[in-house]
Amino acid sequence: MTQTPHTQTPQTGTPALKEGFAEMFKGGVIMDVVTAEQARVAEAAGATAVMALERVPADIRKDGGVARMSDPRMIREIMAAVTIPVMAKVRIGHIVEARILEAIGVDFIDESEVLTPADDQFHILKTDFRVPFVCGAKNLGEALRRVGEGASMIRTKGEAGTGNVVEAVRHARTVLGEIRALQARPAEELMTLARDLQAPYHLVQHVHAHGKLPVVNFAAGGIATPADAALMMHLGLDGVFVGSGIFKSSDPERRARAIVKAVTHWQNADVLAEVSENLGAPMTGINIDSLIPEERLAGRGW
Amino acid sequence: MVNRDLPRVGVLALQGAFREHRRVLESLGVQVTEVRLPADLAGLGGLILPGGESTSMARLMDEYGLWDPLRDFHASGGALWGTCAGAILLAREVEGAPPQFGGQQRSLGLIDLGVRRNAFGRQVDSFQVPLAVRGLDAPFPAVFIRAPALTGVGEGAEVLATHMDTVVLARQGRVLACAFHPELTGDVRLHRLFLEMVRLEMARLEMVRLGMVREEPAQEAVPAL
């Protein structure tokens, strides 16, 4: 066997590794879980990762107060219970919560508007970390600002904990619509467009050249049924996060499996009809029009 | 541009980085089919099983009865290549299965080696390294993401690359397994190798069909590296 000696030592934490890892979640479902037992149910149902947190967004809404990073012990228990990647949330701008999660070996960090922001002006400089980050975005400018800070994955914000998909649809259509509009523009207009979008110029150029975000783009916030999940895939997203939608329903195991199948077979209406049958009651849900502005989580993030 | 002389190749599209494989294959002129159900295998010369989560893919293979059709595809001369999670699906046995499954995880058993999941650690330990591959002139830029190790390589399989004394690329007949992600790097050399394996196997099957040669072991039908 011809062996040339390794002239370079292995590199870790590179953009290729962080963004490449995010690619592996595509066509999959990432599920919020609050206990090791729920994590096991999610893994057995075919989740590609679990998001470990103390309270799902629906309960954060109900309980009120300040929502923070979860207890590292609880996150470690979930990491020990499953073999799939484990994600966890930090407050927007909370650099130290992120360092703690990186230290315990969490696979992905969600700098999330679902928790109470720690900084009302600045996000974490995510390029400083070996662990990859996912961030929410309502529009293209916000998505590219987060990528500029080093996010390896973008998701819609939706309106978490409502079981109402309308905001996730709005954010997906906005981001993808703005990408299509950007592509139609000639190159000399991109600098002014970058100014209007409040986005880094080189990333605007990237979107113009490739017709997509530089990182994977997932749906999140309000997805409660297999049909909701397939709708987000139809709109052109790469995969879905399901928060309260699974473990706040009457038959989480069955619903989790159905949503996993719906994301793979989103183009196959026969499969969608079959998996949508007899799932029991979904989470109750909230009409977003009835939320007062302070109750809207999607407005958090700058 | 599509090259109609090349065999059609499928990419298992249940979950994971199937689009990246598709893009590389299409850049080489190959017509690609995304495989989600057994019927999608019709007319394919080869199939790539991509990276992603092996437990998710196995679950979806259970749901839509893909295990036996994939074994039949191999038995009837189809070439297969598993990258990362895909290699786990091809293996003889899986170490590091979810504890709740009693340490058992289903696999196809189409290549004579075991895999140990997450053998190099969690995501913060993921790494990239120039990898010496048997038969390639220059090192291959290998991206290892929560990668498995190939273990217990049996006599039927041939080791093509190792990293830190761990096997990371191996071949047996028309089956190729690697622990890393060639689809993420823009280096098409391993995809070209796989296409050559597919092409030679199809040429051999055609000769068998025409009665020009008798059945022979697939082992000899793959290109020497």
Short mmCIF file of N, CA and C in Angstrom, two decimals, chain A residues 1-21 23-29 39-49 79-86 102 104-108 130-132 212 216 237-238 257 260-261 263-268 271 274-275, chain B residues 13-20 23 34-37 40 50-57 59-60 63-64 66 83-84 96-101 105 117-118 121-139 142-146 159-164 169 181 183-184:
data_model
loop_
_atom_site.label_atom_id
_atom_site.label_comp_id
_atom_site.label_asym_id
_atom_site.label_seq_id
_atom_site.Cartn_x
_atom_site.Cartn_y
_atom_site.Cartn_z
N MET A 1 0.85 -1.19 0.00
CA MET A 1 0.00 0.00 0.00
C MET A 1 0.89 1.24 0.00
N THR A 2 0.69 2.10 -0.99
CA THR A 2 1.51 3.31 -1.09
C THR A 2 0.99 4.37 -0.12
N GLN A 3 1.79 4.71 0.86
CA GLN A 3 1.37 5.68 1.87
C GLN A 3 2.26 6.92 1.78
N THR A 4 1.66 8.06 1.44
CA THR A 4 2.43 9.29 1.58
C THR A 4 2.19 9.79 3.00
N PRO A 5 3.23 10.24 3.67
CA PRO A 5 3.04 10.68 5.05
C PRO A 5 2.17 11.93 5.10
N HIS A 6 1.40 12.08 6.18
CA HIS A 6 0.59 13.28 6.36
C HIS A 6 1.50 14.47 6.63
N THR A 7 1.37 15.46 5.80
CA THR A 7 2.20 16.65 6.00
C THR A 7 1.45 17.69 6.82
N GLN A 8 0.13 17.54 6.95
CA GLN A 8 -0.63 18.51 7.71
C GLN A 8 -1.38 17.81 8.84
N THR A 9 -1.52 18.52 9.95
CA THR A 9 -2.30 17.95 11.05
C THR A 9 -3.77 18.25 10.80
N PRO A 10 -4.66 17.44 11.37
CA PRO A 10 -6.09 17.66 11.16
C PRO A 10 -6.52 19.03 11.70
N GLN A 11 -7.45 19.66 10.98
CA GLN A 11 -8.01 20.93 11.43
C GLN A 11 -9.41 20.68 11.98
N THR A 12 -9.78 21.42 13.03
CA THR A 12 -11.14 21.31 13.57
C THR A 12 -11.82 22.68 13.51
N GLY A 13 -13.15 22.67 13.63
CA GLY A 13 -13.90 23.92 13.74
C GLY A 13 -13.86 24.83 12.52
N THR A 14 -13.52 24.30 11.36
CA THR A 14 -13.46 25.14 10.16
C THR A 14 -14.87 25.38 9.62
N PRO A 15 -15.06 26.45 8.82
CA PRO A 15 -16.38 26.66 8.20
C PRO A 15 -16.84 25.44 7.41
N ALA A 16 -15.93 24.76 6.72
CA ALA A 16 -16.33 23.58 5.94
C ALA A 16 -16.92 22.50 6.85
N LEU A 17 -16.34 22.33 8.04
CA LEU A 17 -16.84 21.30 8.96
C LEU A 17 -18.17 21.71 9.57
N LYS A 18 -18.30 23.01 9.89
CA LYS A 18 -19.52 23.47 10.55
C LYS A 18 -20.69 23.50 9.55
N GLU A 19 -20.42 24.05 8.36
CA GLU A 19 -21.49 24.12 7.36
C GLU A 19 -21.78 22.74 6.77
N GLY A 20 -20.72 21.92 6.64
CA GLY A 20 -20.92 20.56 6.14
C GLY A 20 -21.78 19.74 7.10
N PHE A 21 -21.57 19.92 8.39
CA PHE A 21 -22.39 19.22 9.39
C PHE A 21 -23.86 19.62 9.22
N GLU A 23 -25.33 20.49 6.59
CA GLU A 23 -25.88 19.83 5.39
C GLU A 23 -26.46 18.45 5.72
N MET A 24 -25.87 17.79 6.72
CA MET A 24 -26.28 16.42 7.04
C MET A 24 -27.68 16.34 7.65
N PHE A 25 -28.21 17.48 8.10
CA PHE A 25 -29.55 17.47 8.70
C PHE A 25 -30.66 17.59 7.66
N LYS A 26 -30.26 17.87 6.41
CA LYS A 26 -31.27 18.18 5.39
C LYS A 26 -32.25 17.02 5.20
N GLY A 27 -33.47 17.41 4.87
CA GLY A 27 -34.51 16.41 4.66
C GLY A 27 -34.88 15.72 5.96
N GLY A 28 -34.52 16.35 7.07
CA GLY A 28 -34.76 15.71 8.36
C GLY A 28 -35.53 16.60 9.31
N VAL A 29 -35.84 16.02 10.48
CA VAL A 29 -36.63 16.71 11.50
C VAL A 29 -35.83 16.79 12.79
N ALA A 39 -36.16 12.33 24.41
CA ALA A 39 -35.08 12.25 23.41
C ALA A 39 -35.04 10.86 22.79
N ARG A 40 -35.27 9.83 23.61
CA ARG A 40 -35.28 8.46 23.09
C ARG A 40 -36.45 8.25 22.13
N VAL A 41 -37.60 8.82 22.47
CA VAL A 41 -38.76 8.70 21.57
C VAL A 41 -38.43 9.38 20.24
N ALA A 42 -37.80 10.54 20.31
CA ALA A 42 -37.46 11.28 19.08
C ALA A 42 -36.48 10.49 18.23
N GLU A 43 -35.45 9.93 18.87
CA GLU A 43 -34.46 9.16 18.12
C GLU A 43 -35.10 7.93 17.45
N ALA A 44 -35.94 7.23 18.20
CA ALA A 44 -36.59 6.04 17.65
C ALA A 44 -37.53 6.40 16.50
N ALA A 45 -38.08 7.60 16.55
CA ALA A 45 -39.01 8.03 15.49
C ALA A 45 -38.28 8.45 14.23
N GLY A 46 -36.95 8.63 14.33
CA GLY A 46 -36.18 9.01 13.15
C GLY A 46 -35.75 10.47 13.11
N ALA A 47 -35.78 11.16 14.26
CA ALA A 47 -35.27 12.54 14.31
C ALA A 47 -33.80 12.55 13.90
N THR A 48 -33.36 13.61 13.20
CA THR A 48 -31.94 13.72 12.84
C THR A 48 -31.14 14.37 13.95
N ALA A 49 -31.82 15.03 14.88
CA ALA A 49 -31.16 15.62 16.04
C ALA A 49 -32.26 15.96 17.04
N MET A 79 -27.62 14.01 26.14
CA MET A 79 -26.50 13.59 25.29
C MET A 79 -26.15 12.13 25.53
N ALA A 80 -26.28 11.69 26.78
CA ALA A 80 -25.93 10.30 27.12
C ALA A 80 -27.02 9.32 26.67
N ALA A 81 -28.23 9.84 26.48
CA ALA A 81 -29.36 8.94 26.21
C ALA A 81 -29.48 8.56 24.73
N VAL A 82 -28.93 9.39 23.85
CA VAL A 82 -29.11 9.15 22.41
C VAL A 82 -27.78 9.22 21.66
N THR A 83 -27.78 8.67 20.42
CA THR A 83 -26.56 8.69 19.60
C THR A 83 -26.63 9.76 18.52
N ILE A 84 -27.79 10.38 18.32
CA ILE A 84 -27.91 11.43 17.31
C ILE A 84 -27.40 12.75 17.89
N PRO A 85 -27.12 13.75 17.04
CA PRO A 85 -26.60 15.02 17.55
C PRO A 85 -27.58 15.70 18.51
N VAL A 86 -27.01 16.42 19.47
CA VAL A 86 -27.82 17.15 20.45
C VAL A 86 -27.52 18.64 20.31
N GLU A 102 -20.48 24.83 24.54
CA GLU A 102 -19.37 24.29 23.75
C GLU A 102 -18.50 23.39 24.64
N ILE A 104 -19.37 21.61 27.21
CA ILE A 104 -19.93 20.28 27.52
C ILE A 104 -20.09 19.42 26.26
N GLY A 105 -19.76 19.99 25.09
CA GLY A 105 -19.72 19.17 23.88
C GLY A 105 -21.03 19.08 23.12
N VAL A 106 -21.90 20.06 23.32
CA VAL A 106 -23.13 20.12 22.52
C VAL A 106 -22.74 20.21 21.05
N ASP A 107 -23.52 19.58 20.15
CA ASP A 107 -23.14 19.50 18.75
C ASP A 107 -23.50 20.75 17.94
N PHE A 108 -24.51 21.49 18.39
CA PHE A 108 -24.97 22.67 17.65
C PHE A 108 -25.62 23.60 18.67
N ARG A 130 -15.77 26.84 17.92
CA ARG A 130 -15.58 25.59 17.17
C ARG A 130 -16.92 24.93 16.90
N VAL A 131 -17.86 25.13 17.81
CA VAL A 131 -19.19 24.52 17.66
C VAL A 131 -20.00 25.37 16.67
N PRO A 132 -20.78 24.73 15.79
CA PRO A 132 -21.59 25.51 14.85
C PRO A 132 -22.86 26.09 15.50
N LYS A 212 -29.18 30.96 -3.64
CA LYS A 212 -29.57 30.41 -2.34
C LYS A 212 -28.69 30.97 -1.24
N VAL A 216 -27.45 26.07 4.97
CA VAL A 216 -28.78 25.45 4.88
C VAL A 216 -29.81 26.31 5.60
N LEU A 237 -37.62 24.98 1.71
CA LEU A 237 -36.68 24.89 2.83
C LEU A 237 -36.04 23.50 2.87
N ASP A 238 -34.96 23.39 3.65
CA ASP A 238 -34.14 22.17 3.61
C ASP A 238 -34.54 21.12 4.64
N ARG A 257 -43.18 10.23 14.17
CA ARG A 257 -42.89 9.37 13.02
C ARG A 257 -43.56 9.88 11.76
N VAL A 260 -41.60 12.88 10.39
CA VAL A 260 -40.36 12.42 9.74
C VAL A 260 -40.66 11.92 8.31
N LYS A 261 -41.72 11.12 8.19
CA LYS A 261 -42.06 10.59 6.86
C LYS A 261 -42.52 11.71 5.92
N VAL A 263 -41.55 14.78 5.80
CA VAL A 263 -40.46 15.63 5.31
C VAL A 263 -39.69 14.93 4.19
N THR A 264 -39.55 13.60 4.27
CA THR A 264 -38.89 12.87 3.18
C THR A 264 -39.78 12.79 1.95
N HIS A 265 -41.06 12.52 2.17
CA HIS A 265 -41.97 12.26 1.04
C HIS A 265 -42.90 13.44 0.79
N TRP A 266 -42.38 14.67 0.95
CA TRP A 266 -43.24 15.86 0.85
C TRP A 266 -43.87 16.03 -0.51
N GLN A 267 -43.31 15.39 -1.54
CA GLN A 267 -43.88 15.54 -2.89
C GLN A 267 -44.90 14.45 -3.18
N ASN A 268 -45.07 13.50 -2.26
CA ASN A 268 -45.90 12.33 -2.54
C ASN A 268 -47.19 12.42 -1.72
N VAL A 271 -48.49 9.36 0.27
CA VAL A 271 -47.82 9.13 1.54
C VAL A 271 -48.31 10.14 2.58
N GLU A 274 -51.64 9.16 3.95
CA GLU A 274 -51.53 7.99 4.84
C GLU A 274 -50.98 8.40 6.21
N VAL A 275 -49.93 9.21 6.23
CA VAL A 275 -49.31 9.53 7.53
C VAL A 275 -50.12 10.54 8.33
N ALA B 13 -32.34 9.27 -1.27
CA ALA B 13 -32.73 10.64 -0.91
C ALA B 13 -33.73 10.66 0.24
N LEU B 14 -33.51 9.78 1.22
CA LEU B 14 -34.42 9.75 2.37
C LEU B 14 -34.14 10.92 3.29
N GLN B 15 -32.86 11.26 3.43
CA GLN B 15 -32.46 12.31 4.36
C GLN B 15 -30.96 12.50 4.18
N GLY B 16 -30.47 13.71 4.45
CA GLY B 16 -29.02 13.94 4.45
C GLY B 16 -28.53 14.69 3.23
N ALA B 17 -27.23 14.50 2.92
CA ALA B 17 -26.56 15.33 1.91
C ALA B 17 -26.71 14.72 0.51
N PHE B 18 -27.94 14.36 0.14
CA PHE B 18 -28.10 13.71 -1.18
C PHE B 18 -27.95 14.70 -2.32
N ARG B 19 -28.33 15.95 -2.10
CA ARG B 19 -28.19 16.94 -3.19
C ARG B 19 -26.74 17.18 -3.57
N GLU B 20 -25.83 17.12 -2.59
CA GLU B 20 -24.41 17.36 -2.88
C GLU B 20 -23.87 16.26 -3.80
N ARG B 23 -25.21 16.83 -7.22
CA ARG B 23 -24.53 17.93 -7.92
C ARG B 23 -23.19 17.46 -8.50
N GLU B 34 -33.27 10.40 -7.76
CA GLU B 34 -33.37 10.38 -6.30
C GLU B 34 -34.24 9.19 -5.91
N VAL B 35 -33.71 8.37 -5.00
CA VAL B 35 -34.39 7.12 -4.62
C VAL B 35 -35.02 7.27 -3.24
N ARG B 36 -36.35 7.17 -3.20
CA ARG B 36 -37.06 7.23 -1.91
C ARG B 36 -37.91 5.98 -1.68
N LEU B 37 -38.30 5.34 -2.78
CA LEU B 37 -39.15 4.15 -2.70
C LEU B 37 -38.53 3.06 -3.57
N ASP B 40 -38.07 3.36 -7.36
CA ASP B 40 -37.12 4.32 -7.92
C ASP B 40 -35.80 3.67 -8.35
N PRO B 50 -25.92 8.48 0.97
CA PRO B 50 -25.20 9.68 1.40
C PRO B 50 -24.99 9.75 2.91
N GLY B 51 -24.32 10.82 3.32
CA GLY B 51 -24.21 11.13 4.74
C GLY B 51 -25.51 11.72 5.25
N GLY B 52 -25.65 11.71 6.56
CA GLY B 52 -26.87 12.17 7.21
C GLY B 52 -26.91 11.46 8.55
N GLU B 53 -28.10 11.11 9.02
CA GLU B 53 -28.19 10.33 10.25
C GLU B 53 -28.60 8.90 9.91
N SER B 54 -27.75 7.93 10.26
CA SER B 54 -28.03 6.55 9.88
C SER B 54 -29.31 6.04 10.55
N THR B 55 -29.57 6.49 11.78
CA THR B 55 -30.79 6.01 12.46
C THR B 55 -32.05 6.55 11.77
N SER B 56 -31.98 7.80 11.28
CA SER B 56 -33.14 8.36 10.57
C SER B 56 -33.37 7.61 9.26
N MET B 57 -32.28 7.39 8.53
CA MET B 57 -32.42 6.70 7.25
C MET B 57 -32.92 5.28 7.44
N ARG B 59 -34.77 4.12 9.83
CA ARG B 59 -36.20 4.21 10.17
C ARG B 59 -37.05 4.33 8.89
N LEU B 60 -36.60 5.21 7.99
CA LEU B 60 -37.35 5.44 6.74
C LEU B 60 -37.23 4.24 5.80
N GLU B 63 -39.86 1.87 7.09
CA GLU B 63 -41.23 2.31 6.80
C GLU B 63 -41.64 1.98 5.37
N TYR B 64 -40.68 2.09 4.44
CA TYR B 64 -41.05 1.88 3.04
C TYR B 64 -40.39 0.65 2.42
N LEU B 66 -37.33 -0.80 2.11
CA LEU B 66 -36.23 -0.66 1.16
C LEU B 66 -35.11 -1.67 1.36
N THR B 83 -21.31 6.80 1.97
CA THR B 83 -20.42 7.78 2.59
C THR B 83 -20.95 8.10 3.99
N CYS B 84 -20.11 7.95 4.98
CA CYS B 84 -20.45 8.25 6.39
C CYS B 84 -21.67 7.45 6.83
N GLY B 96 -22.11 0.88 18.53
CA GLY B 96 -22.51 2.23 18.93
C GLY B 96 -23.92 2.56 18.50
N ALA B 97 -24.75 1.53 18.41
CA ALA B 97 -26.17 1.75 18.11
C ALA B 97 -26.82 2.42 19.32
N PRO B 98 -27.97 3.07 19.13
CA PRO B 98 -28.64 3.71 20.27
C PRO B 98 -28.85 2.72 21.41
N PRO B 99 -28.51 3.13 22.67
CA PRO B 99 -28.68 2.23 23.82
C PRO B 99 -30.11 1.67 23.89
N GLN B 100 -31.08 2.50 23.53
CA GLN B 100 -32.48 2.06 23.64
C GLN B 100 -32.81 0.94 22.64
N PHE B 101 -32.00 0.77 21.59
CA PHE B 101 -32.24 -0.34 20.66
C PHE B 101 -31.50 -1.59 21.12
N GLN B 105 -28.48 -2.15 15.59
CA GLN B 105 -28.96 -1.27 14.53
C GLN B 105 -28.90 -2.03 13.22
N ARG B 117 -19.95 3.75 15.20
CA ARG B 117 -20.51 5.10 15.01
C ARG B 117 -19.81 6.11 15.91
N ASN B 118 -19.72 7.34 15.40
CA ASN B 118 -19.15 8.47 16.16
C ASN B 118 -17.80 8.10 16.77
N GLY B 121 -15.56 11.02 17.91
CA GLY B 121 -16.08 12.00 18.86
C GLY B 121 -17.28 12.76 18.34
N ARG B 122 -17.63 13.81 19.08
CA ARG B 122 -18.80 14.63 18.73
C ARG B 122 -18.40 15.70 17.72
N GLN B 123 -19.35 16.60 17.40
CA GLN B 123 -19.09 17.59 16.36
C GLN B 123 -17.86 18.46 16.65
N VAL B 124 -17.65 18.85 17.92
CA VAL B 124 -16.49 19.71 18.20
C VAL B 124 -15.17 19.02 17.87
N ASP B 125 -15.21 17.69 17.73
CA ASP B 125 -14.00 16.93 17.36
C ASP B 125 -13.92 16.63 15.86
N SER B 126 -14.93 17.03 15.11
CA SER B 126 -14.91 16.78 13.66
C SER B 126 -13.68 17.45 13.05
N PHE B 127 -13.14 16.85 11.97
CA PHE B 127 -11.87 17.38 11.44
C PHE B 127 -11.76 17.17 9.94
N GLN B 128 -10.86 17.93 9.35
CA GLN B 128 -10.52 17.69 7.94
C GLN B 128 -9.02 17.51 7.83
N VAL B 129 -8.62 16.66 6.89
CA VAL B 129 -7.20 16.30 6.79
C VAL B 129 -6.92 15.81 5.37
N PRO B 130 -5.74 16.13 4.84
CA PRO B 130 -5.38 15.54 3.54
C PRO B 130 -5.10 14.05 3.75
N LEU B 131 -5.78 13.21 2.99
CA LEU B 131 -5.75 11.77 3.24
C LEU B 131 -5.09 11.05 2.07
N ALA B 132 -4.09 10.22 2.40
CA ALA B 132 -3.46 9.41 1.35
C ALA B 132 -4.40 8.26 1.01
N VAL B 133 -4.76 8.15 -0.26
CA VAL B 133 -5.66 7.09 -0.71
C VAL B 133 -4.92 6.22 -1.71
N ARG B 134 -4.98 4.95 -1.50
CA ARG B 134 -4.32 4.01 -2.38
C ARG B 134 -4.80 4.21 -3.82
N GLY B 135 -3.85 4.43 -4.72
CA GLY B 135 -4.22 4.59 -6.12
C GLY B 135 -4.38 6.03 -6.56
N LEU B 136 -4.46 6.97 -5.63
CA LEU B 136 -4.54 8.38 -6.01
C LEU B 136 -3.16 9.02 -5.86
N ASP B 137 -2.77 9.85 -6.83
CA ASP B 137 -1.43 10.45 -6.83
C ASP B 137 -1.25 11.42 -5.67
N ALA B 138 -2.29 12.24 -5.44
CA ALA B 138 -2.17 13.29 -4.42
C ALA B 138 -3.19 13.03 -3.32
N PRO B 139 -2.91 13.52 -2.10
CA PRO B 139 -3.86 13.28 -1.00
C PRO B 139 -5.26 13.81 -1.32
N ALA B 142 -10.10 15.14 2.92
CA ALA B 142 -11.16 14.35 3.57
C ALA B 142 -11.78 15.12 4.72
N VAL B 143 -13.12 15.20 4.70
CA VAL B 143 -13.88 15.90 5.72
C VAL B 143 -14.60 14.86 6.58
N PHE B 144 -14.22 14.79 7.86
CA PHE B 144 -14.80 13.80 8.78
C PHE B 144 -15.75 14.51 9.74
N ILE B 145 -17.04 14.18 9.69
CA ILE B 145 -18.03 14.85 10.52
C ILE B 145 -18.72 13.81 11.41
N ARG B 146 -18.45 13.87 12.71
CA ARG B 146 -18.99 12.85 13.63
C ARG B 146 -18.85 11.47 12.95
N VAL B 159 -8.61 -2.55 2.03
CA VAL B 159 -8.46 -1.23 2.65
C VAL B 159 -7.81 -0.27 1.66
N LEU B 160 -8.43 0.90 1.46
CA LEU B 160 -7.89 1.88 0.51
C LEU B 160 -7.33 3.12 1.20
N ALA B 161 -7.74 3.38 2.44
CA ALA B 161 -7.17 4.51 3.17
C ALA B 161 -7.36 4.32 4.66
N THR B 162 -6.37 4.82 5.41
CA THR B 162 -6.47 4.79 6.87
C THR B 162 -6.12 6.18 7.40
N HIS B 163 -6.66 6.50 8.58
CA HIS B 163 -6.27 7.72 9.28
C HIS B 163 -6.01 7.34 10.73
N MET B 164 -4.84 7.66 11.25
CA MET B 164 -4.45 7.30 12.61
C MET B 164 -4.74 5.82 12.89
N LEU B 169 -11.59 4.07 4.35
CA LEU B 169 -12.08 3.84 2.99
C LEU B 169 -11.76 2.39 2.63
N HIS B 181 -16.59 12.59 3.74
CA HIS B 181 -17.59 13.18 2.85
C HIS B 181 -16.99 13.75 1.57
N GLU B 183 -18.39 14.36 -1.08
CA GLU B 183 -19.37 15.23 -1.77
C GLU B 183 -19.28 16.68 -1.28
N LEU B 184 -18.56 16.93 -0.19
CA LEU B 184 -18.49 18.28 0.36
C LEU B 184 -17.24 19.04 -0.10
#
